[in-house]
Amino acid sequence: MKEKKRYKFSSLARPIELDLVTNNAIAVIAILVLLLGIIVKSVGGMPILEALWWGVQASLSMFLTWVLARELDPANELAAFVALPVAATGYYFFGFPDWLLTFYLIGIFRIINKSVGLPIKVLDVALVLLAGGWLLYDGSLLMVGLMPLPFLLDALLPQKDMRQLASFVLAAGIVAVISVFSNLTFPTPTASVPLLLSAGVLVLSAIPVLIFIHRPSTVADATGEKLHSIRVRATIIVAVLTCFAGSFLYGTFGISDLILLWAALGGVYLYRFSSIFIPKTQKREIQDDRSPDDPVF
């Protein structure tokens, strides 16, 4: 598969292909949520502009949850749809997420799992560093790890791009400079015991999911090569640790900022665990479809 012109400047952009049924489905769902949100909030007495903004955020939440889940579990399209009601429940109780942080996570997940398949471009590096630097300057200690980490993983994991070691050094330098000049302070953890236990369950639940990840049948958008299971696993690990760190450092505020990532992980977990109940004959057919050359991870 030849590289398309749309990847000329960025290797992280993944335009929606409307010839796919699932992509059409999420587009329809997002539009319905937008309209329903506006109507419900307007009828409830909310001013029309506020209702419009609420509907836009609800619709965007649905779409971005779907995107996050697709990056976490590329082989199972339905997992992304399982995550949608989880997201709706989440923003109902915790509010909408930190939008810049959510887009940032989508970007670094695509660096780690290499879902497009191409080496990241200079513009990609610049945008990731700019967004991460702003979030760090704004006080998000999560960026201390999340800024340099994707570049390091991209340089070390299979299908490695050693050039990203330079990006890793640059990101680490930016973290050091901002940390010094913005007087970042480590907050007193505000997480309650039940919240920490919930975060602990999130971490432990990832173990069986990681163990049973095989080489995905999904291929990279631009190259047609199969995604590597080690990169998919690394993406899930980074996502789980991000949720745990956010809840530990910032309590319920950390959950609110990352609510769509929690929902995406919840969708992946629910779908993966529900697969236990697939009839054995169907499981055997799925396994038989794997190539003998596919490593079992």
Coordinates of C-alpha atoms in Angstrom, one line a residue:
M1 CA 0.0 0.0 0.0
K2 CA 1.5 3.3 -1.1
E3 CA 1.8 6.2 1.1
K4 CA -1.0 8.6 0.5
K5 CA -0.7 12.4 0.1
R6 CA -2.6 12.9 3.3
Y7 CA 0.4 11.6 5.2
K8 CA 2.8 14.1 3.6
F9 CA 3.0 16.3 6.7
S10 CA 1.7 14.1 9.5
S11 CA 1.9 10.4 10.3
L12 CA -0.5 10.7 13.2
A13 CA -3.6 11.9 11.4
R14 CA -6.2 9.1 10.6
P15 CA -9.0 10.5 8.5
I16 CA -12.3 8.8 8.9
E17 CA -13.0 6.4 6.0
L18 CA -16.8 6.6 5.5
D19 CA -16.8 3.5 3.3
L20 CA -16.5 1.4 6.5
V21 CA -19.7 0.5 8.3
T22 CA -18.2 1.1 11.8
N23 CA -17.0 4.6 10.8
N24 CA -20.4 5.4 9.5
A25 CA -21.9 4.1 12.7
I26 CA -19.8 6.3 15.0
A27 CA -20.6 9.3 12.8
V28 CA -24.3 8.7 13.1
I29 CA -24.0 8.1 16.9
A30 CA -22.1 11.4 17.4
I31 CA -24.7 13.4 15.4
L32 CA -27.6 11.8 17.3
V33 CA -25.9 12.6 20.7
L34 CA -25.3 16.2 19.5
L35 CA -29.0 16.7 18.6
L36 CA -30.4 14.8 21.6
G37 CA -28.1 16.7 24.0
I38 CA -29.2 20.0 22.6
I39 CA -32.9 19.1 22.8
V40 CA -32.8 17.6 26.3
K41 CA -30.8 20.5 27.8
S42 CA -32.9 23.1 26.1
V43 CA -36.1 21.5 27.3
G44 CA -34.6 21.3 30.8
G45 CA -34.2 25.1 30.8
M46 CA -30.6 25.6 29.8
P47 CA -29.9 28.6 27.5
I48 CA -29.7 27.6 23.9
L49 CA -26.0 28.5 23.5
E50 CA -25.1 26.6 26.6
A51 CA -27.2 23.6 25.4
L52 CA -25.5 23.8 22.1
W53 CA -22.0 23.7 23.7
W54 CA -23.1 20.9 26.0
G55 CA -24.3 18.9 23.0
V56 CA -21.0 19.5 21.1
Q57 CA -19.0 18.3 24.1
A58 CA -21.2 15.2 24.6
S59 CA -20.9 14.3 20.9
L60 CA -17.1 14.9 20.9
S61 CA -16.8 12.7 24.0
M62 CA -18.5 9.8 22.2
F63 CA -16.3 10.2 19.1
L64 CA -13.0 10.6 21.1
T65 CA -13.8 7.6 23.3
W66 CA -14.3 5.5 20.2
V67 CA -11.0 6.8 18.8
L68 CA -9.1 6.0 22.1
A69 CA -10.6 2.5 22.3
R70 CA -9.6 1.9 18.7
E71 CA -6.0 2.8 19.5
L72 CA -6.0 0.6 22.6
D73 CA -7.6 -2.4 21.0
P74 CA -7.2 -2.1 17.2
A75 CA -8.2 -5.8 16.5
N76 CA -11.7 -5.5 18.0
E77 CA -13.9 -2.8 16.5
L78 CA -16.8 -3.6 18.8
A79 CA -14.8 -2.8 21.9
A80 CA -14.9 0.9 20.9
F81 CA -18.7 0.8 20.8
V82 CA -18.9 -1.0 24.2
A83 CA -16.9 2.0 25.6
L84 CA -19.6 4.5 24.5
P85 CA -22.2 3.9 27.3
V86 CA -19.3 3.8 29.8
A87 CA -18.2 7.2 28.5
A88 CA -21.8 8.6 28.8
T89 CA -22.0 7.4 32.4
G90 CA -18.6 8.8 33.1
Y91 CA -19.2 12.4 31.9
Y92 CA -22.6 12.4 33.5
F93 CA -21.1 11.9 37.0
F94 CA -17.6 13.5 36.5
G95 CA -18.1 16.0 33.8
F96 CA -16.3 16.4 30.5
P97 CA -12.6 15.8 30.1
D98 CA -9.5 18.0 29.6
W99 CA -9.8 18.3 25.9
L100 CA -6.2 19.1 25.1
L101 CA -5.0 16.2 27.3
T102 CA -7.4 13.9 25.5
F103 CA -6.1 14.9 22.1
Y104 CA -2.5 14.6 23.4
L105 CA -3.1 11.0 24.5
I106 CA -4.5 10.1 21.1
G107 CA -1.4 11.4 19.5
I108 CA 1.1 9.6 21.7
F109 CA -0.9 6.4 21.5
R110 CA -0.5 6.5 17.7
I111 CA 3.2 7.0 18.2
I112 CA 3.5 4.0 20.4
N113 CA 1.3 1.5 18.6
K114 CA 2.2 2.9 15.1
S115 CA -1.3 2.5 13.8
V116 CA -0.6 4.6 10.7
G117 CA 2.6 2.6 10.1
L118 CA 4.9 5.5 9.1
P119 CA 7.8 7.2 10.9
I120 CA 6.5 10.3 12.7
K121 CA 7.2 13.6 11.0
V122 CA 8.8 16.7 12.3
L123 CA 5.4 18.4 12.5
D124 CA 4.1 15.5 14.6
V125 CA 7.1 15.9 17.0
A126 CA 6.6 19.7 17.2
L127 CA 2.8 19.4 17.9
V128 CA 3.3 16.7 20.6
L129 CA 6.0 18.8 22.3
L130 CA 4.0 22.0 22.1
A131 CA 0.9 20.4 23.6
G132 CA 2.8 18.5 26.2
G133 CA 4.8 21.5 27.2
W134 CA 1.7 23.6 27.6
L135 CA 0.0 21.0 29.7
L136 CA 3.2 20.7 31.9
Y137 CA 3.4 24.5 32.2
D138 CA -0.3 24.5 33.2
G139 CA 0.6 22.2 36.1
S140 CA 0.0 18.6 34.8
L141 CA 2.7 16.5 36.4
L142 CA 1.6 13.6 34.2
M143 CA 3.6 15.3 31.4
V144 CA 6.9 14.6 33.2
G145 CA 6.5 11.0 32.0
L146 CA 4.2 11.4 29.1
M147 CA 6.3 13.8 27.1
P148 CA 9.5 11.9 26.7
L149 CA 8.1 8.3 27.0
P150 CA 6.4 7.9 23.6
F151 CA 9.6 8.9 21.7
L152 CA 11.7 6.5 23.8
L153 CA 9.3 3.6 23.1
D154 CA 9.2 4.4 19.4
A155 CA 13.0 4.2 19.4
L156 CA 13.2 0.9 21.3
L157 CA 10.1 -1.2 20.4
P158 CA 9.9 -3.4 17.3
Q159 CA 9.7 -1.4 14.0
K160 CA 11.9 1.0 15.9
D161 CA 12.8 4.5 14.7
M162 CA 16.1 5.3 16.3
R163 CA 15.8 8.9 15.2
Q164 CA 13.3 9.4 17.9
L165 CA 16.0 9.2 20.5
A166 CA 16.8 12.8 19.6
S167 CA 13.1 13.7 20.2
F168 CA 13.3 11.9 23.5
V169 CA 16.3 14.0 24.6
L170 CA 14.6 17.1 23.4
A171 CA 11.4 16.3 25.3
A172 CA 13.3 15.5 28.5
G173 CA 15.1 18.8 28.2
I174 CA 11.8 20.7 27.8
V175 CA 10.4 18.9 30.8
A176 CA 13.5 19.9 32.8
V177 CA 13.4 23.5 31.8
I178 CA 9.6 23.9 32.4
S179 CA 9.9 22.1 35.7
V180 CA 12.5 24.6 36.9
F181 CA 11.1 27.8 35.6
S182 CA 7.4 27.2 36.3
N183 CA 8.1 26.1 39.9
L184 CA 6.1 22.9 39.6
T185 CA 5.3 21.4 42.9
F186 CA 4.3 17.8 43.7
P187 CA 0.7 18.0 45.0
T188 CA -0.5 16.3 48.1
P189 CA -2.3 13.2 46.9
T190 CA -6.0 13.7 47.3
A191 CA -7.2 10.2 46.3
S192 CA -9.5 8.4 48.8
V193 CA -9.0 4.8 49.7
P194 CA -12.0 3.6 47.5
L195 CA -10.7 5.6 44.6
L196 CA -7.2 4.1 44.9
L197 CA -8.8 0.6 45.2
S198 CA -10.7 1.3 42.0
A199 CA -7.5 2.4 40.3
G200 CA -5.8 -0.7 41.6
V201 CA -8.6 -2.9 40.1
L202 CA -8.0 -1.1 36.8
V203 CA -4.3 -2.0 36.8
L204 CA -4.9 -5.6 37.8
S205 CA -7.6 -6.0 35.3
A206 CA -5.1 -5.1 32.6
I207 CA -3.0 -8.2 33.3
P208 CA -5.3 -10.9 31.6
V209 CA -6.0 -8.5 28.8
L210 CA -2.3 -8.1 28.1
I211 CA -1.6 -11.8 28.5
F212 CA -4.1 -12.8 25.8
I213 CA -3.3 -10.2 23.2
H214 CA -2.2 -12.0 20.1
R215 CA -0.7 -10.3 17.0
P216 CA -3.5 -8.0 15.8
S217 CA -5.1 -8.8 12.4
T218 CA -5.4 -5.0 11.9
V219 CA -3.0 -3.5 9.5
A220 CA -1.4 0.0 9.6
D221 CA -3.3 2.6 7.6
A222 CA -0.5 3.6 5.2
T223 CA 1.8 0.6 4.9
G224 CA -0.6 -2.4 5.2
E225 CA 1.7 -4.1 7.7
K226 CA 0.2 -5.8 10.7
L227 CA 0.4 -3.9 14.0
H228 CA 2.9 -5.5 16.4
S229 CA 1.4 -6.9 19.6
I230 CA 4.3 -5.6 21.7
R231 CA 3.4 -2.0 20.7
V232 CA -0.3 -2.6 21.3
R233 CA 0.6 -4.0 24.8
A234 CA 2.8 -1.0 25.5
T235 CA 0.0 1.4 24.5
I236 CA -2.4 -0.3 27.0
I237 CA 0.2 -0.2 29.8
V238 CA 0.8 3.5 29.3
A239 CA -2.9 4.1 29.3
V240 CA -3.5 2.2 32.5
L241 CA -0.6 3.8 34.3
T242 CA -1.8 7.2 33.2
C243 CA -5.2 6.6 34.7
F244 CA -3.7 5.3 37.9
A245 CA -1.2 8.3 38.2
G246 CA -4.0 10.8 37.5
S247 CA -6.3 9.4 40.1
F248 CA -3.4 9.1 42.6
L249 CA -2.2 12.7 42.1
Y250 CA -5.4 14.5 41.6
G251 CA -8.2 12.3 43.0
T252 CA -11.6 12.8 41.3
F253 CA -10.2 15.7 39.3
G254 CA -7.7 13.3 37.8
I255 CA -10.6 10.9 36.8
S256 CA -12.6 13.8 35.3
D257 CA -9.7 15.0 33.2
L258 CA -9.1 11.4 31.9
I259 CA -12.7 10.2 31.9
L260 CA -12.7 9.3 28.3
L261 CA -9.5 7.2 28.7
W262 CA -11.1 5.4 31.7
A263 CA -14.2 4.7 29.5
A264 CA -12.1 3.5 26.6
L265 CA -10.2 1.1 28.9
G266 CA -13.5 0.0 30.4
G267 CA -14.9 -0.8 26.9
V268 CA -11.8 -2.8 26.0
Y269 CA -11.9 -4.7 29.3
L270 CA -15.6 -5.5 29.1
Y271 CA -15.3 -6.7 25.5
R272 CA -12.2 -8.8 26.2
F273 CA -13.7 -10.4 29.3
S274 CA -17.0 -11.1 27.5
S275 CA -15.0 -13.0 24.9
I276 CA -14.6 -15.7 27.5
F277 CA -18.2 -16.7 26.8
I278 CA -17.6 -17.2 23.1
P279 CA -18.3 -20.8 22.2
K280 CA -15.2 -23.0 21.9
T281 CA -15.9 -23.8 18.3
Q282 CA -15.9 -20.1 17.4
K283 CA -12.7 -19.5 19.4
R284 CA -11.1 -22.4 17.5
E285 CA -12.1 -20.8 14.2
I286 CA -10.6 -17.5 15.3
Q287 CA -7.3 -19.1 16.3
D288 CA -7.2 -21.1 13.0
D289 CA -7.4 -17.9 11.1
R290 CA -4.0 -16.8 12.5
S291 CA -1.0 -17.3 10.3
P292 CA 1.5 -19.9 11.6
D293 CA 4.1 -17.1 11.4
D294 CA 2.2 -14.9 13.8
P295 CA 4.0 -14.8 17.2
V296 CA 1.9 -15.6 20.2
F297 CA 2.1 -12.8 22.7

